[in-house]
Amino acid sequence: GAVVSQHPSWVICKSGTSVKIECRSLDFQATTMFWYRQFPKQSLMLMATSNEGSKATYEQGVEKDKFLINHASLTLSTLTVTSAHPEDSSFYICSATGTGRATDTQYFGPGTRLTVL
Amino acid sequence: AQKVTQAQTEISVVEKEDVTLDCVYETRDTTYYLFWYKQPPSGELVFLIRRNSFDEQNEISGRYSWNFQKSTSSFNFTITASQVVDSAVYFCALSDLIYNFNKFYFGSGTKLNVKP
């Protein structure tokens, strides 16, 4: 299947700092990317959907000023957690759909574990 | 509205037992996909199966089998002769096609513990 990577795989930061997570589609053009958050022992919660070159669409209850999403190219989307606080600690997963074999399903990245001290 | 229900929060079995994970979904769409993913402790989602709404044939892949019944809106997953390596959280998901991309609706997951 298609490959999606995330970087970093884990990050620890101090409260108040900003953290950027990258999501890349390695072998297809990702016209749409999704960002999920998963708290321990819970399901994946969709945070936002972004189409290349457009502003992201955020799910209800997700602060767009807190979680900045940039989908500037067909292979890269970034999620920036601004002024992170301990309650933002979570597992963040991206997924992508797009061209070719990635047309009709989402391919998931391996996730990024964020710990805010 | 779309919704996926996995009523079993956690299941424990002894190795070599068969186990069935239940998944019930709700959708108004006639065209949709159903998925099962495995999430081991590492966190990475492992794709297991995708089934479209027009294909109700059951599927078997090794020790895994899936029973899709539109009449009861269920897409259950059975592992035969379970192994310790099957221990993970399993998610059922539904996707529909909106404006040329698929939005996923995940169930709450079922944690499977397979004891030796």
PDB file of C-alpha atoms in Angstrom:
ATOM      1  CA  GLY A   1       0.000   0.000   0.000  1.00  0.00           C
ATOM      2  CA  ALA A   2       0.878   3.666  -0.075  1.00  0.00           C
ATOM      3  CA  VAL A   3       3.305   4.991   2.514  1.00  0.00           C
ATOM      4  CA  VAL A   4       2.845   7.888   4.882  1.00  0.00           C
ATOM      5  CA  SER A   5       5.560   8.996   7.258  1.00  0.00           C
ATOM      6  CA  GLN A   6       5.516  11.238  10.301  1.00  0.00           C
ATOM      7  CA  HIS A   7       8.286  13.128  11.964  1.00  0.00           C
ATOM      8  CA  PRO A   8       9.174  13.127  14.746  1.00  0.00           C
ATOM      9  CA  SER A   9       7.929   9.821  16.110  1.00  0.00           C
ATOM     10  CA  TRP A  10       8.012  11.259  19.604  1.00  0.00           C
ATOM     11  CA  VAL A  11       8.709  14.620  21.140  1.00  0.00           C
ATOM     12  CA  ILE A  12       8.975  15.995  24.661  1.00  0.00           C
ATOM     13  CA  CYS A  13       8.699  19.713  25.174  1.00  0.00           C
ATOM     14  CA  LYS A  14       8.253  22.261  27.913  1.00  0.00           C
ATOM     15  CA  SER A  15       4.936  23.922  28.559  1.00  0.00           C
ATOM     16  CA  GLY A  16       4.510  27.066  26.496  1.00  0.00           C
ATOM     17  CA  THR A  17       6.629  26.010  23.560  1.00  0.00           C
ATOM     18  CA  SER A  18       5.367  25.212  20.078  1.00  0.00           C
ATOM     19  CA  VAL A  19       5.837  21.863  18.405  1.00  0.00           C
ATOM     20  CA  LYS A  20       5.661  21.061  14.702  1.00  0.00           C
ATOM     21  CA  ILE A  21       4.776  17.616  13.422  1.00  0.00           C
ATOM     22  CA  GLU A  22       5.314  16.700   9.782  1.00  0.00           C
ATOM     23  CA  CYS A  23       3.292  14.264   7.724  1.00  0.00           C
ATOM     24  CA  ARG A  24       4.564  13.162   4.327  1.00  0.00           C
ATOM     25  CA  SER A  25       3.166  10.968   1.609  1.00  0.00           C
ATOM     26  CA  LEU A  26       6.128   9.132   0.170  1.00  0.00           C
ATOM     27  CA  ASP A  27       4.821   7.510  -2.978  1.00  0.00           C
ATOM     28  CA  PHE A  28       1.657   9.323  -3.940  1.00  0.00           C
ATOM     29  CA  GLN A  29       0.237  12.813  -4.128  1.00  0.00           C
ATOM     30  CA  ALA A  30      -1.864  13.526  -1.079  1.00  0.00           C
ATOM     31  CA  THR A  31      -4.645  15.817  -2.157  1.00  0.00           C
ATOM     32  CA  THR A  32      -6.274  15.489   1.254  1.00  0.00           C
ATOM     33  CA  MET A  33      -4.699  14.937   4.640  1.00  0.00           C
ATOM     34  CA  PHE A  34      -6.323  14.281   7.975  1.00  0.00           C
ATOM     35  CA  TRP A  35      -5.052  14.863  11.498  1.00  0.00           C
ATOM     36  CA  TYR A  36      -6.238  12.743  14.396  1.00  0.00           C
ATOM     37  CA  ARG A  37      -5.580  12.856  18.112  1.00  0.00           C
ATOM     38  CA  GLN A  38      -5.729   9.812  20.326  1.00  0.00           C
ATOM     39  CA  PHE A  39      -5.699   9.969  24.100  1.00  0.00           C
ATOM     40  CA  PRO A  40      -4.654   6.883  26.083  1.00  0.00           C
ATOM     41  CA  LYS A  41      -7.151   4.050  25.832  1.00  0.00           C
ATOM     42  CA  GLN A  42      -9.394   6.060  23.559  1.00  0.00           C
ATOM     43  CA  SER A  43     -10.295   6.048  19.914  1.00  0.00           C
ATOM     44  CA  LEU A  44      -8.949   8.278  17.210  1.00  0.00           C
ATOM     45  CA  MET A  45     -10.606  11.675  17.104  1.00  0.00           C
ATOM     46  CA  LEU A  46     -10.508  13.599  13.862  1.00  0.00           C
ATOM     47  CA  MET A  47      -9.141  17.079  14.433  1.00  0.00           C
ATOM     48  CA  ALA A  48      -9.097  18.537  10.963  1.00  0.00           C
ATOM     49  CA  THR A  49      -9.124  17.864   7.258  1.00  0.00           C
ATOM     50  CA  SER A  50      -6.917  19.739   4.860  1.00  0.00           C
ATOM     51  CA  ASN A  51      -6.844  19.929   1.105  1.00  0.00           C
ATOM     52  CA  GLU A  52      -3.649  20.974  -0.617  1.00  0.00           C
ATOM     53  CA  GLY A  53      -3.491  24.705  -1.032  1.00  0.00           C
ATOM     54  CA  SER A  54      -6.609  25.372   1.027  1.00  0.00           C
ATOM     55  CA  LYS A  55      -7.319  26.213   4.633  1.00  0.00           C
ATOM     56  CA  ALA A  56      -7.978  23.267   6.882  1.00  0.00           C
ATOM     57  CA  THR A  57     -11.474  22.387   8.028  1.00  0.00           C
ATOM     58  CA  TYR A  58     -11.525  21.845  11.763  1.00  0.00           C
ATOM     59  CA  GLU A  59     -13.886  19.586  13.645  1.00  0.00           C
ATOM     60  CA  GLN A  60     -16.129  21.074  16.249  1.00  0.00           C
ATOM     61  CA  GLY A  61     -14.328  21.817  19.467  1.00  0.00           C
ATOM     62  CA  VAL A  62     -10.835  21.906  17.966  1.00  0.00           C
ATOM     63  CA  GLU A  63      -9.118  25.263  18.374  1.00  0.00           C
ATOM     64  CA  LYS A  64      -7.774  26.353  15.026  1.00  0.00           C
ATOM     65  CA  ASP A  65      -5.460  28.908  16.594  1.00  0.00           C
ATOM     66  CA  LYS A  66      -4.016  26.243  18.847  1.00  0.00           C
ATOM     67  CA  PHE A  67      -3.529  23.584  16.201  1.00  0.00           C
ATOM     68  CA  LEU A  68      -2.177  25.180  13.046  1.00  0.00           C
ATOM     69  CA  ILE A  69      -2.338  23.030   9.968  1.00  0.00           C
ATOM     70  CA  ASN A  70      -0.485  23.761   6.762  1.00  0.00           C
ATOM     71  CA  HIS A  71      -0.892  21.643   3.650  1.00  0.00           C
ATOM     72  CA  ALA A  72       1.412  23.535   1.371  1.00  0.00           C
ATOM     73  CA  SER A  73       2.300  20.770  -1.056  1.00  0.00           C
ATOM     74  CA  LEU A  74       0.916  17.508  -2.355  1.00  0.00           C
ATOM     75  CA  THR A  75       3.311  15.515  -0.200  1.00  0.00           C
ATOM     76  CA  LEU A  76       3.552  17.458   3.032  1.00  0.00           C
ATOM     77  CA  SER A  77       1.218  18.617   5.763  1.00  0.00           C
ATOM     78  CA  THR A  78       2.303  20.029   9.092  1.00  0.00           C
ATOM     79  CA  LEU A  79       0.535  20.313  12.414  1.00  0.00           C
ATOM     80  CA  THR A  80       1.871  22.912  14.813  1.00  0.00           C
ATOM     81  CA  VAL A  81       0.735  22.758  18.406  1.00  0.00           C
ATOM     82  CA  THR A  82       1.176  26.316  19.605  1.00  0.00           C
ATOM     83  CA  SER A  83       1.929  27.171  23.233  1.00  0.00           C
ATOM     84  CA  ALA A  84       1.619  23.537  24.192  1.00  0.00           C
ATOM     85  CA  HIS A  85       0.361  22.580  27.629  1.00  0.00           C
ATOM     86  CA  PRO A  86       0.315  19.246  29.455  1.00  0.00           C
ATOM     87  CA  GLU A  87      -3.272  18.608  28.370  1.00  0.00           C
ATOM     88  CA  ASP A  88      -2.078  18.621  24.765  1.00  0.00           C
ATOM     89  CA  SER A  89      -0.012  15.533  25.460  1.00  0.00           C
ATOM     90  CA  SER A  90      -1.390  12.891  23.166  1.00  0.00           C
ATOM     91  CA  PHE A  91      -0.709  10.615  20.231  1.00  0.00           C
ATOM     92  CA  TYR A  92      -1.150  12.480  16.947  1.00  0.00           C
ATOM     93  CA  ILE A  93      -1.767  10.517  13.778  1.00  0.00           C
ATOM     94  CA  CYS A  94      -2.007  11.807  10.253  1.00  0.00           C
ATOM     95  CA  SER A  95      -3.493  10.112   7.240  1.00  0.00           C
ATOM     96  CA  ALA A  96      -3.647  10.927   3.571  1.00  0.00           C
ATOM     97  CA  THR A  97      -5.690  10.163   0.522  1.00  0.00           C
ATOM     98  CA  GLY A  98      -5.019  11.227  -3.013  1.00  0.00           C
ATOM     99  CA  THR A  99      -4.003   9.974  -6.376  1.00  0.00           C
ATOM    100  CA  GLY A 100      -3.548   6.536  -7.818  1.00  0.00           C
ATOM    101  CA  ARG A 101      -3.967   3.680  -5.393  1.00  0.00           C
ATOM    102  CA  ALA A 102      -4.596   6.161  -2.605  1.00  0.00           C
ATOM    103  CA  THR A 103      -7.762   7.449  -4.204  1.00  0.00           C
ATOM    104  CA  ASP A 104     -10.403   5.640  -2.242  1.00  0.00           C
ATOM    105  CA  THR A 105      -8.987   5.130   1.184  1.00  0.00           C
ATOM    106  CA  GLN A 106      -6.818   6.785   3.806  1.00  0.00           C
ATOM    107  CA  TYR A 107      -3.269   5.714   4.523  1.00  0.00           C
ATOM    108  CA  PHE A 108      -2.139   6.307   8.062  1.00  0.00           C
ATOM    109  CA  GLY A 109       1.173   7.516   9.360  1.00  0.00           C
ATOM    110  CA  PRO A 110       2.877   5.794  12.295  1.00  0.00           C
ATOM    111  CA  GLY A 111       1.917   8.538  14.732  1.00  0.00           C
ATOM    112  CA  THR A 112       3.756  11.078  16.872  1.00  0.00           C
ATOM    113  CA  ARG A 113       3.681  10.870  20.624  1.00  0.00           C
ATOM    114  CA  LEU A 114       3.756  14.328  22.191  1.00  0.00           C
ATOM    115  CA  THR A 115       4.537  14.808  25.856  1.00  0.00           C
ATOM    116  CA  VAL A 116       4.325  18.293  27.284  1.00  0.00           C
ATOM    117  CA  LEU A 117       6.010  18.762  30.654  1.00  0.00           C
TER     118      LEU A 117
ATOM    119  CA  ALA B   1     -25.375  10.425  10.936  1.00  0.00           C
ATOM    120  CA  GLN B   2     -22.518   7.980  10.664  1.00  0.00           C
ATOM    121  CA  LYS B   3     -21.597   6.011  13.728  1.00  0.00           C
ATOM    122  CA  VAL B   4     -19.604   2.910  14.571  1.00  0.00           C
ATOM    123  CA  THR B   5     -20.190   0.979  17.769  1.00  0.00           C
ATOM    124  CA  GLN B   6     -17.823  -1.535  19.265  1.00  0.00           C
ATOM    125  CA  ALA B   7     -19.627  -2.632  22.380  1.00  0.00           C
ATOM    126  CA  GLN B   8     -16.815  -4.831  23.672  1.00  0.00           C
ATOM    127  CA  THR B   9     -14.320  -2.630  25.470  1.00  0.00           C
ATOM    128  CA  GLU B  10     -11.927  -5.405  26.396  1.00  0.00           C
ATOM    129  CA  ILE B  11     -11.780  -9.147  25.787  1.00  0.00           C
ATOM    130  CA  SER B  12      -9.433 -11.667  27.338  1.00  0.00           C
ATOM    131  CA  VAL B  13      -8.917 -15.125  25.926  1.00  0.00           C
ATOM    132  CA  VAL B  14      -6.445 -17.907  26.320  1.00  0.00           C
ATOM    133  CA  GLU B  15      -4.181 -18.745  23.425  1.00  0.00           C
ATOM    134  CA  LYS B  16      -5.754 -20.988  20.764  1.00  0.00           C
ATOM    135  CA  GLU B  17      -9.270 -19.862  21.600  1.00  0.00           C
ATOM    136  CA  ASP B  18     -11.401 -18.320  18.887  1.00  0.00           C
ATOM    137  CA  VAL B  19     -12.607 -14.781  19.478  1.00  0.00           C
ATOM    138  CA  THR B  20     -15.094 -12.545  17.682  1.00  0.00           C
ATOM    139  CA  LEU B  21     -14.949  -8.772  17.790  1.00  0.00           C
ATOM    140  CA  ASP B  22     -18.257  -7.076  17.124  1.00  0.00           C
ATOM    141  CA  CYS B  23     -18.836  -3.979  15.038  1.00  0.00           C
ATOM    142  CA  VAL B  24     -22.179  -2.317  14.348  1.00  0.00           C
ATOM    143  CA  TYR B  25     -22.462   0.728  12.153  1.00  0.00           C
ATOM    144  CA  GLU B  26     -24.988   3.364  11.180  1.00  0.00           C
ATOM    145  CA  THR B  27     -25.053   5.277   7.929  1.00  0.00           C
ATOM    146  CA  ARG B  28     -27.591   6.774   5.574  1.00  0.00           C
ATOM    147  CA  ASP B  29     -25.310   6.341   2.593  1.00  0.00           C
ATOM    148  CA  THR B  30     -25.733   3.459   0.187  1.00  0.00           C
ATOM    149  CA  THR B  31     -22.086   3.546  -0.796  1.00  0.00           C
ATOM    150  CA  TYR B  32     -19.550   3.220   1.964  1.00  0.00           C
ATOM    151  CA  TYR B  33     -16.529   1.264   3.098  1.00  0.00           C
ATOM    152  CA  LEU B  34     -15.914  -0.678   6.270  1.00  0.00           C
ATOM    153  CA  PHE B  35     -12.479  -1.290   7.725  1.00  0.00           C
ATOM    154  CA  TRP B  36     -10.730  -3.116  10.497  1.00  0.00           C
ATOM    155  CA  TYR B  37      -7.418  -1.892  11.886  1.00  0.00           C
ATOM    156  CA  LYS B  38      -5.116  -3.366  14.474  1.00  0.00           C
ATOM    157  CA  GLN B  39      -3.215  -1.059  16.808  1.00  0.00           C
ATOM    158  CA  PRO B  40      -0.421  -2.788  18.718  1.00  0.00           C
ATOM    159  CA  PRO B  41       1.270  -1.098  21.693  1.00  0.00           C
ATOM    160  CA  SER B  42       3.626   0.715  19.311  1.00  0.00           C
ATOM    161  CA  GLY B  43       0.627   2.771  18.199  1.00  0.00           C
ATOM    162  CA  GLU B  44       0.891   2.357  14.464  1.00  0.00           C
ATOM    163  CA  LEU B  45      -2.380   1.398  12.833  1.00  0.00           C
ATOM    164  CA  VAL B  46      -2.154  -1.812  10.847  1.00  0.00           C
ATOM    165  CA  PHE B  47      -4.673  -2.164   8.046  1.00  0.00           C
ATOM    166  CA  LEU B  48      -6.470  -5.510   8.099  1.00  0.00           C
ATOM    167  CA  ILE B  49      -9.358  -5.302   5.664  1.00  0.00           C
ATOM    168  CA  ARG B  50     -11.559  -2.996   3.622  1.00  0.00           C
ATOM    169  CA  ARG B  51     -15.000  -4.016   2.409  1.00  0.00           C
ATOM    170  CA  ASN B  52     -17.313  -1.960   0.252  1.00  0.00           C
ATOM    171  CA  SER B  53     -21.024  -1.802   0.871  1.00  0.00           C
ATOM    172  CA  PHE B  54     -21.902  -3.747  -2.261  1.00  0.00           C
ATOM    173  CA  ASP B  55     -19.850  -6.784  -1.371  1.00  0.00           C
ATOM    174  CA  GLU B  56     -21.425  -8.867   1.360  1.00  0.00           C
ATOM    175  CA  GLN B  57     -19.280 -11.896   0.808  1.00  0.00           C
ATOM    176  CA  ASN B  58     -17.508 -13.073   3.902  1.00  0.00           C
ATOM    177  CA  GLU B  59     -13.765 -13.064   3.711  1.00  0.00           C
ATOM    178  CA  ILE B  60     -11.117 -15.291   5.186  1.00  0.00           C
ATOM    179  CA  SER B  61      -7.444 -14.499   5.410  1.00  0.00           C
ATOM    180  CA  GLY B  62      -5.483 -17.071   7.314  1.00  0.00           C
ATOM    181  CA  ARG B  63      -6.721 -17.059  10.902  1.00  0.00           C
ATOM    182  CA  TYR B  64      -8.798 -13.942  10.280  1.00  0.00           C
ATOM    183  CA  SER B  65     -12.331 -13.891   8.947  1.00  0.00           C
ATOM    184  CA  TRP B  66     -14.936 -11.207   8.542  1.00  0.00           C
ATOM    185  CA  ASN B  67     -18.715 -11.457   8.486  1.00  0.00           C
ATOM    186  CA  PHE B  68     -20.466  -8.532   6.801  1.00  0.00           C
ATOM    187  CA  GLN B  69     -24.252  -8.431   7.159  1.00  0.00           C
ATOM    188  CA  LYS B  70     -26.029  -5.373   5.810  1.00  0.00           C
ATOM    189  CA  SER B  71     -29.344  -6.575   7.237  1.00  0.00           C
ATOM    190  CA  THR B  72     -28.012  -6.084  10.756  1.00  0.00           C
ATOM    191  CA  SER B  73     -25.457  -3.376   9.877  1.00  0.00           C
ATOM    192  CA  SER B  74     -22.686  -5.476  11.318  1.00  0.00           C
ATOM    193  CA  PHE B  75     -19.137  -6.221  10.277  1.00  0.00           C
ATOM    194  CA  ASN B  76     -17.742  -8.686  12.774  1.00  0.00           C
ATOM    195  CA  PHE B  77     -14.174  -9.915  12.926  1.00  0.00           C
ATOM    196  CA  THR B  78     -13.172 -13.391  14.078  1.00  0.00           C
ATOM    197  CA  ILE B  79      -9.711 -14.614  14.961  1.00  0.00           C
ATOM    198  CA  THR B  80      -9.412 -18.370  15.106  1.00  0.00           C
ATOM    199  CA  ALA B  81      -6.775 -20.088  17.190  1.00  0.00           C
ATOM    200  CA  SER B  82      -5.710 -16.794  18.750  1.00  0.00           C
ATOM    201  CA  GLN B  83      -2.070 -16.130  19.510  1.00  0.00           C
ATOM    202  CA  VAL B  84      -0.332 -13.860  21.989  1.00  0.00           C
ATOM    203  CA  VAL B  85       0.806 -11.677  19.088  1.00  0.00           C
ATOM    204  CA  ASP B  86      -2.839 -10.905  18.371  1.00  0.00           C
ATOM    205  CA  SER B  87      -2.977  -8.867  21.561  1.00  0.00           C
ATOM    206  CA  ALA B  88      -3.771  -5.314  20.497  1.00  0.00           C
ATOM    207  CA  VAL B  89      -6.562  -2.808  20.213  1.00  0.00           C
ATOM    208  CA  TYR B  90      -8.769  -3.401  17.197  1.00  0.00           C
ATOM    209  CA  PHE B  91     -10.721  -0.609  15.563  1.00  0.00           C
ATOM    210  CA  CYS B  92     -13.635  -0.876  13.193  1.00  0.00           C
ATOM    211  CA  ALA B  93     -14.191   2.115  10.933  1.00  0.00           C
ATOM    212  CA  LEU B  94     -16.680   3.375   8.392  1.00  0.00           C
ATOM    213  CA  SER B  95     -15.925   5.768   5.576  1.00  0.00           C
ATOM    214  CA  ASP B  96     -18.075   7.529   3.071  1.00  0.00           C
ATOM    215  CA  LEU B  97     -17.235   9.562   0.036  1.00  0.00           C
ATOM    216  CA  ILE B  98     -17.751  13.255   0.452  1.00  0.00           C
ATOM    217  CA  TYR B  99     -16.473  15.717  -2.063  1.00  0.00           C
ATOM    218  CA  ASN B 100     -13.935  13.242  -3.408  1.00  0.00           C
ATOM    219  CA  PHE B 101     -12.329  12.295  -0.166  1.00  0.00           C
ATOM    220  CA  ASN B 102     -13.229   9.802   2.512  1.00  0.00           C
ATOM    221  CA  LYS B 103     -14.002  10.760   6.072  1.00  0.00           C
ATOM    222  CA  PHE B 104     -13.441   7.996   8.588  1.00  0.00           C
ATOM    223  CA  TYR B 105     -15.638   7.255  11.550  1.00  0.00           C
ATOM    224  CA  PHE B 106     -13.891   5.073  14.088  1.00  0.00           C
ATOM    225  CA  GLY B 107     -15.412   2.871  16.729  1.00  0.00           C
ATOM    226  CA  SER B 108     -14.145   3.138  20.267  1.00  0.00           C
ATOM    227  CA  GLY B 109     -11.955   0.072  19.851  1.00  0.00           C
ATOM    228  CA  THR B 110     -11.786  -3.342  21.483  1.00  0.00           C
ATOM    229  CA  LYS B 111      -8.727  -4.306  23.434  1.00  0.00           C
ATOM    230  CA  LEU B 112      -7.880  -7.963  22.948  1.00  0.00           C
ATOM    231  CA  ASN B 113      -5.709  -9.704  25.508  1.00  0.00           C
ATOM    232  CA  VAL B 114      -4.492 -13.133  24.495  1.00  0.00           C
ATOM    233  CA  LYS B 115      -2.907 -14.964  27.390  1.00  0.00           C
ATOM    234  CA  PRO B 116      -0.464 -17.828  26.943  1.00  0.00           C
TER     235      PRO B 116
END
